[in-house]
Amino acid sequence: MEPRVKREAPSITTDLRSDTVQVPSVIRNCSGIRIFGKRIKSLIFTTDIAIILNNDADAVIAVYPFTPHPAVIQSIANVSTIPILSGVGGGTTQGKRSANISLFSEAQGSLAVVVNAPTPIETIKQIEEAVDIPIVCTIVTEYMDIQARLDAGVDILNVSGGKDTAYIVSRIRENFPDVPIIATGGPTDETILAAIDAGANAISWTPPSNGELFRRKMDKYRNKEKERYMQEHQGLTIEEVENLEEHKD
């Protein structure tokens, strides 16, 4: 029997959706994490509504450096066409409030909730009792007690260790070979692959800012206008046309 040939998936888009923010293709090399039947490999790390509505990631990880608020979760849920992992605090916001926000996130359709690194074990337990969706715990250093968090109800680890991310992932994987791990991918294909090789099952990726995306679009518009002008003037720039006109005078 001949081996099956892996076929590339057909890609369909339109002119209006051609500017979609695309996650790095190397993320497809990871195994993914299957949550309630949905396989998640790439997570876009943003709370920008426009970017959430225009990207090709498998899910959005909506964590932000402010006190979690139901209005933010609801706003993202209203526009997102992909699963949401919602931040529910754990630093300043703890205890019953985090549990209540977790319950609200579940009611809004969140696929999982994300707690910050300082989250007390007792808060994790309260969230575990409140919701039926996975708890994702952010890990920022190899010195954190992983086992205590897993025992309290954490289901997935979200490793965000800056330049040490791949190293932290590898240490966790040595002691917890089966725990699902999301890891920040960093700025390049090489850093993403390093996290995957270290044992990450899924990668979170930070998209360009709204300002950077606008800059790229403005550059595109400028180049297009320049090309149009030169086509109409036999390949000459505006300065060259003005010089010719001066000599004619």
Short mmCIF file of C-alpha atoms in Angstrom, two decimals:
data_model
loop_
_atom_site.label_atom_id
_atom_site.label_comp_id
_atom_site.label_asym_id
_atom_site.label_seq_id
_atom_site.Cartn_x
_atom_site.Cartn_y
_atom_site.Cartn_z
CA MET A 1 0.00 0.00 0.00
CA GLU A 2 1.42 3.36 -1.04
CA PRO A 3 2.00 5.93 1.73
CA ARG A 4 -0.51 8.76 1.90
CA VAL A 5 0.65 12.10 0.56
CA LYS A 6 -0.06 15.04 2.85
CA ARG A 7 -1.96 17.65 0.90
CA GLU A 8 -1.88 21.37 1.54
CA ALA A 9 -5.21 22.83 2.64
CA PRO A 10 -6.82 25.10 0.03
CA SER A 11 -6.83 28.77 1.04
CA ILE A 12 -9.75 31.07 0.27
CA THR A 13 -9.91 34.81 0.94
CA THR A 14 -11.26 38.01 -0.58
CA ASP A 15 -9.80 41.42 -1.39
CA LEU A 16 -11.47 42.92 1.66
CA ARG A 17 -9.86 40.33 3.95
CA SER A 18 -6.42 40.22 2.35
CA ASP A 19 -4.85 42.30 5.15
CA THR A 20 -5.60 39.74 7.86
CA VAL A 21 -2.90 39.54 10.55
CA GLN A 22 -1.20 36.18 10.00
CA VAL A 23 0.61 34.30 12.75
CA PRO A 24 4.04 32.85 11.86
CA SER A 25 3.62 29.62 9.87
CA VAL A 26 6.28 27.79 11.93
CA ILE A 27 3.79 27.60 14.80
CA ARG A 28 2.11 24.79 12.85
CA ASN A 29 5.06 22.58 13.87
CA CYS A 30 3.75 22.22 17.43
CA SER A 31 1.34 19.50 18.50
CA GLY A 32 -1.44 21.79 19.68
CA ILE A 33 -3.72 21.42 22.70
CA ARG A 34 -7.17 19.96 22.21
CA ILE A 35 -9.73 21.76 24.39
CA PHE A 36 -13.29 20.46 24.18
CA GLY A 37 -12.50 19.04 20.75
CA LYS A 38 -10.89 22.23 19.40
CA ARG A 39 -7.23 21.90 18.52
CA ILE A 40 -5.31 25.04 19.48
CA LYS A 41 -1.80 25.63 18.15
CA SER A 42 -1.56 29.40 17.74
CA LEU A 43 -2.88 32.03 20.14
CA ILE A 44 -2.82 35.72 19.33
CA PHE A 45 -1.98 37.82 22.38
CA THR A 46 -4.09 40.96 22.16
CA THR A 47 -7.20 42.76 23.40
CA ASP A 48 -7.43 44.98 20.30
CA ILE A 49 -10.93 44.39 18.92
CA ALA A 50 -9.93 45.15 15.32
CA ILE A 51 -7.02 42.70 15.40
CA ILE A 52 -9.14 40.05 17.13
CA LEU A 53 -11.62 40.33 14.26
CA ASN A 54 -8.91 40.15 11.58
CA ASN A 55 -6.39 37.37 12.24
CA ASP A 56 -5.82 33.72 11.37
CA ALA A 57 -4.85 32.39 14.82
CA ASP A 58 -6.63 29.41 16.38
CA ALA A 59 -7.55 31.36 19.53
CA VAL A 60 -7.04 34.67 21.31
CA ILE A 61 -5.44 34.97 24.73
CA ALA A 62 -7.00 38.12 26.18
CA VAL A 63 -4.83 39.11 29.14
CA TYR A 64 -4.13 42.75 30.01
CA PRO A 65 -2.31 44.68 32.78
CA PHE A 66 -5.44 46.10 34.40
CA THR A 67 -8.09 44.85 36.78
CA PRO A 68 -10.22 42.36 34.81
CA HIS A 69 -13.63 43.74 33.93
CA PRO A 70 -16.71 41.97 32.55
CA ALA A 71 -17.17 44.74 29.94
CA VAL A 72 -13.81 43.90 28.36
CA ILE A 73 -14.59 40.19 28.25
CA GLN A 74 -18.04 40.84 26.81
CA SER A 75 -16.69 43.21 24.15
CA ILE A 76 -14.16 40.64 22.96
CA ALA A 77 -16.76 37.86 23.01
CA ASN A 78 -19.10 39.99 20.88
CA VAL A 79 -16.63 40.26 17.99
CA SER A 80 -14.33 37.24 18.18
CA THR A 81 -14.84 34.44 15.67
CA ILE A 82 -12.22 32.28 17.38
CA PRO A 83 -12.10 30.78 20.91
CA ILE A 84 -11.11 33.10 23.76
CA LEU A 85 -8.87 32.44 26.74
CA SER A 86 -9.87 35.22 29.13
CA GLY A 87 -7.68 36.82 31.77
CA VAL A 88 -9.36 36.83 35.19
CA GLY A 89 -6.67 38.36 37.39
CA GLY A 90 -4.77 36.76 40.21
CA GLY A 91 -2.40 39.61 40.98
CA THR A 92 -4.33 42.55 42.42
CA THR A 93 -7.66 40.85 41.70
CA GLN A 94 -7.98 37.67 43.75
CA GLY A 95 -10.35 35.42 45.63
CA LYS A 96 -14.09 35.61 45.11
CA ARG A 97 -13.82 38.42 42.53
CA SER A 98 -11.57 36.31 40.30
CA ALA A 99 -13.93 33.38 40.71
CA ASN A 100 -16.92 35.55 39.77
CA ILE A 101 -15.16 36.95 36.71
CA SER A 102 -14.23 33.40 35.73
CA LEU A 103 -17.87 32.35 35.94
CA PHE A 104 -18.85 35.37 33.82
CA SER A 105 -16.15 34.46 31.27
CA GLU A 106 -17.51 30.94 31.01
CA ALA A 107 -21.04 32.31 30.51
CA GLN A 108 -19.72 34.53 27.69
CA GLY A 109 -18.32 31.46 25.92
CA SER A 110 -14.65 31.62 26.92
CA LEU A 111 -12.79 28.40 26.18
CA ALA A 112 -10.58 28.82 29.27
CA VAL A 113 -9.60 31.35 31.93
CA VAL A 114 -6.07 32.62 32.52
CA VAL A 115 -4.66 33.56 35.93
CA ASN A 116 -1.54 35.64 36.51
CA ALA A 117 1.68 34.36 38.06
CA PRO A 118 1.06 35.77 41.60
CA THR A 119 -2.35 34.08 41.91
CA PRO A 120 -2.67 32.50 45.37
CA ILE A 121 -3.37 28.77 45.52
CA GLU A 122 -6.61 29.48 47.38
CA THR A 123 -7.85 31.66 44.51
CA ILE A 124 -7.10 28.91 42.00
CA LYS A 125 -9.14 26.52 44.13
CA GLN A 126 -12.06 28.96 44.22
CA ILE A 127 -11.98 29.31 40.43
CA GLU A 128 -11.80 25.53 40.06
CA GLU A 129 -14.97 25.20 42.12
CA ALA A 130 -16.75 27.93 40.15
CA VAL A 131 -16.18 26.94 36.51
CA ASP A 132 -16.13 23.90 34.26
CA ILE A 133 -13.61 25.27 31.76
CA PRO A 134 -9.82 24.84 31.99
CA ILE A 135 -7.67 27.08 34.16
CA VAL A 136 -4.49 28.36 32.53
CA CYS A 137 -1.77 29.53 34.91
CA THR A 138 0.98 31.91 33.80
CA ILE A 139 4.50 30.78 34.68
CA VAL A 140 7.20 33.45 34.59
CA THR A 141 10.16 31.71 36.22
CA GLU A 142 11.49 28.23 36.91
CA TYR A 143 11.25 28.94 40.64
CA MET A 144 7.44 28.75 40.74
CA ASP A 145 5.84 25.72 42.39
CA ILE A 146 4.23 23.93 39.44
CA GLN A 147 2.94 20.94 41.37
CA ALA A 148 1.04 23.06 43.90
CA ARG A 149 -0.75 24.89 41.08
CA LEU A 150 -1.65 21.68 39.29
CA ASP A 151 -2.94 20.20 42.54
CA ALA A 152 -5.11 23.29 43.07
CA GLY A 153 -6.84 22.85 39.72
CA VAL A 154 -4.63 24.33 37.00
CA ASP A 155 -5.02 22.44 33.71
CA ILE A 156 -2.65 24.28 31.35
CA LEU A 157 0.60 26.18 31.92
CA ASN A 158 1.28 29.43 30.07
CA VAL A 159 5.03 30.01 30.11
CA SER A 160 6.04 33.65 29.67
CA GLY A 161 9.67 33.89 30.67
CA GLY A 162 11.08 36.36 28.17
CA LYS A 163 14.41 35.17 26.79
CA ASP A 164 14.33 32.24 29.25
CA THR A 165 11.01 30.86 27.99
CA ALA A 166 12.44 27.85 26.15
CA TYR A 167 14.63 26.99 29.14
CA ILE A 168 11.68 27.16 31.56
CA VAL A 169 9.59 25.00 29.21
CA SER A 170 12.33 22.38 29.05
CA ARG A 171 12.62 22.23 32.84
CA ILE A 172 8.86 21.86 33.24
CA ARG A 173 8.74 19.17 30.56
CA GLU A 174 11.39 17.12 32.39
CA ASN A 175 9.24 16.86 35.50
CA PHE A 176 5.76 17.05 33.93
CA PRO A 177 5.93 15.22 30.59
CA ASP A 178 2.17 15.28 29.99
CA VAL A 179 1.07 18.73 31.18
CA PRO A 180 -0.22 20.97 28.34
CA ILE A 181 2.07 23.97 27.82
CA ILE A 182 1.46 27.25 26.01
CA ALA A 183 4.61 29.34 25.55
CA THR A 184 5.33 32.83 24.29
CA GLY A 185 7.00 32.49 20.92
CA GLY A 186 9.11 35.62 20.89
CA PRO A 187 9.92 37.81 17.88
CA THR A 188 11.45 35.36 15.39
CA ASP A 189 10.87 31.95 13.83
CA GLU A 190 13.98 30.74 15.65
CA THR A 191 12.65 31.67 19.11
CA ILE A 192 9.28 30.09 18.29
CA LEU A 193 10.94 26.85 17.18
CA ALA A 194 13.13 26.86 20.29
CA ALA A 195 10.01 26.95 22.49
CA ILE A 196 8.41 24.14 20.47
CA ASP A 197 11.58 22.02 20.59
CA ALA A 198 11.70 22.55 24.36
CA GLY A 199 8.25 20.99 24.68
CA ALA A 200 5.61 23.70 24.15
CA ASN A 201 2.34 22.36 22.74
CA ALA A 202 1.00 25.75 21.63
CA ILE A 203 2.47 29.19 20.99
CA SER A 204 1.16 32.63 21.90
CA TRP A 205 2.26 35.38 19.54
CA THR A 206 2.10 39.15 19.96
CA PRO A 207 0.93 40.87 16.75
CA PRO A 208 2.23 44.21 15.51
CA SER A 209 0.63 47.23 17.14
CA ASN A 210 -2.21 49.10 15.49
CA GLY A 211 0.25 51.92 14.80
CA GLU A 212 2.70 49.58 13.08
CA LEU A 213 -0.06 48.06 10.95
CA PHE A 214 -1.18 51.56 9.92
CA ARG A 215 2.41 52.51 9.03
CA ARG A 216 2.68 49.50 6.73
CA LYS A 217 -0.61 50.36 5.06
CA MET A 218 0.36 54.02 4.59
CA ASP A 219 3.66 52.92 3.01
CA LYS A 220 1.70 50.70 0.65
CA TYR A 221 -0.61 53.57 -0.32
CA ARG A 222 2.35 55.90 -0.89
CA ASN A 223 4.12 53.41 -3.13
CA LYS A 224 0.93 52.77 -5.07
CA GLU A 225 0.41 56.49 -5.71
CA LYS A 226 4.04 56.89 -6.78
CA GLU A 227 3.74 53.97 -9.21
CA ARG A 228 0.52 55.41 -10.66
CA TYR A 229 2.14 58.80 -11.16
CA MET A 230 5.24 57.35 -12.86
CA GLN A 231 3.14 55.17 -15.17
CA GLU A 232 1.29 58.30 -16.29
CA HIS A 233 4.57 60.20 -16.85
CA GLN A 234 6.72 57.71 -18.79
CA GLY A 235 8.46 56.37 -15.69
CA LEU A 236 9.57 59.77 -14.42
CA THR A 237 9.39 60.89 -10.79
CA ILE A 238 7.65 64.14 -9.83
CA GLU A 239 11.05 65.85 -9.41
CA GLU A 240 12.15 64.76 -12.89
CA VAL A 241 8.89 66.00 -14.42
CA GLU A 242 9.27 69.36 -12.67
CA ASN A 243 12.86 69.69 -13.93
CA LEU A 244 11.76 69.01 -17.49
CA GLU A 245 9.02 71.61 -17.21
CA GLU A 246 11.51 74.18 -15.89
CA HIS A 247 13.81 73.57 -18.86
CA LYS A 248 10.89 73.96 -21.27
CA ASP A 249 10.18 77.38 -19.79
#
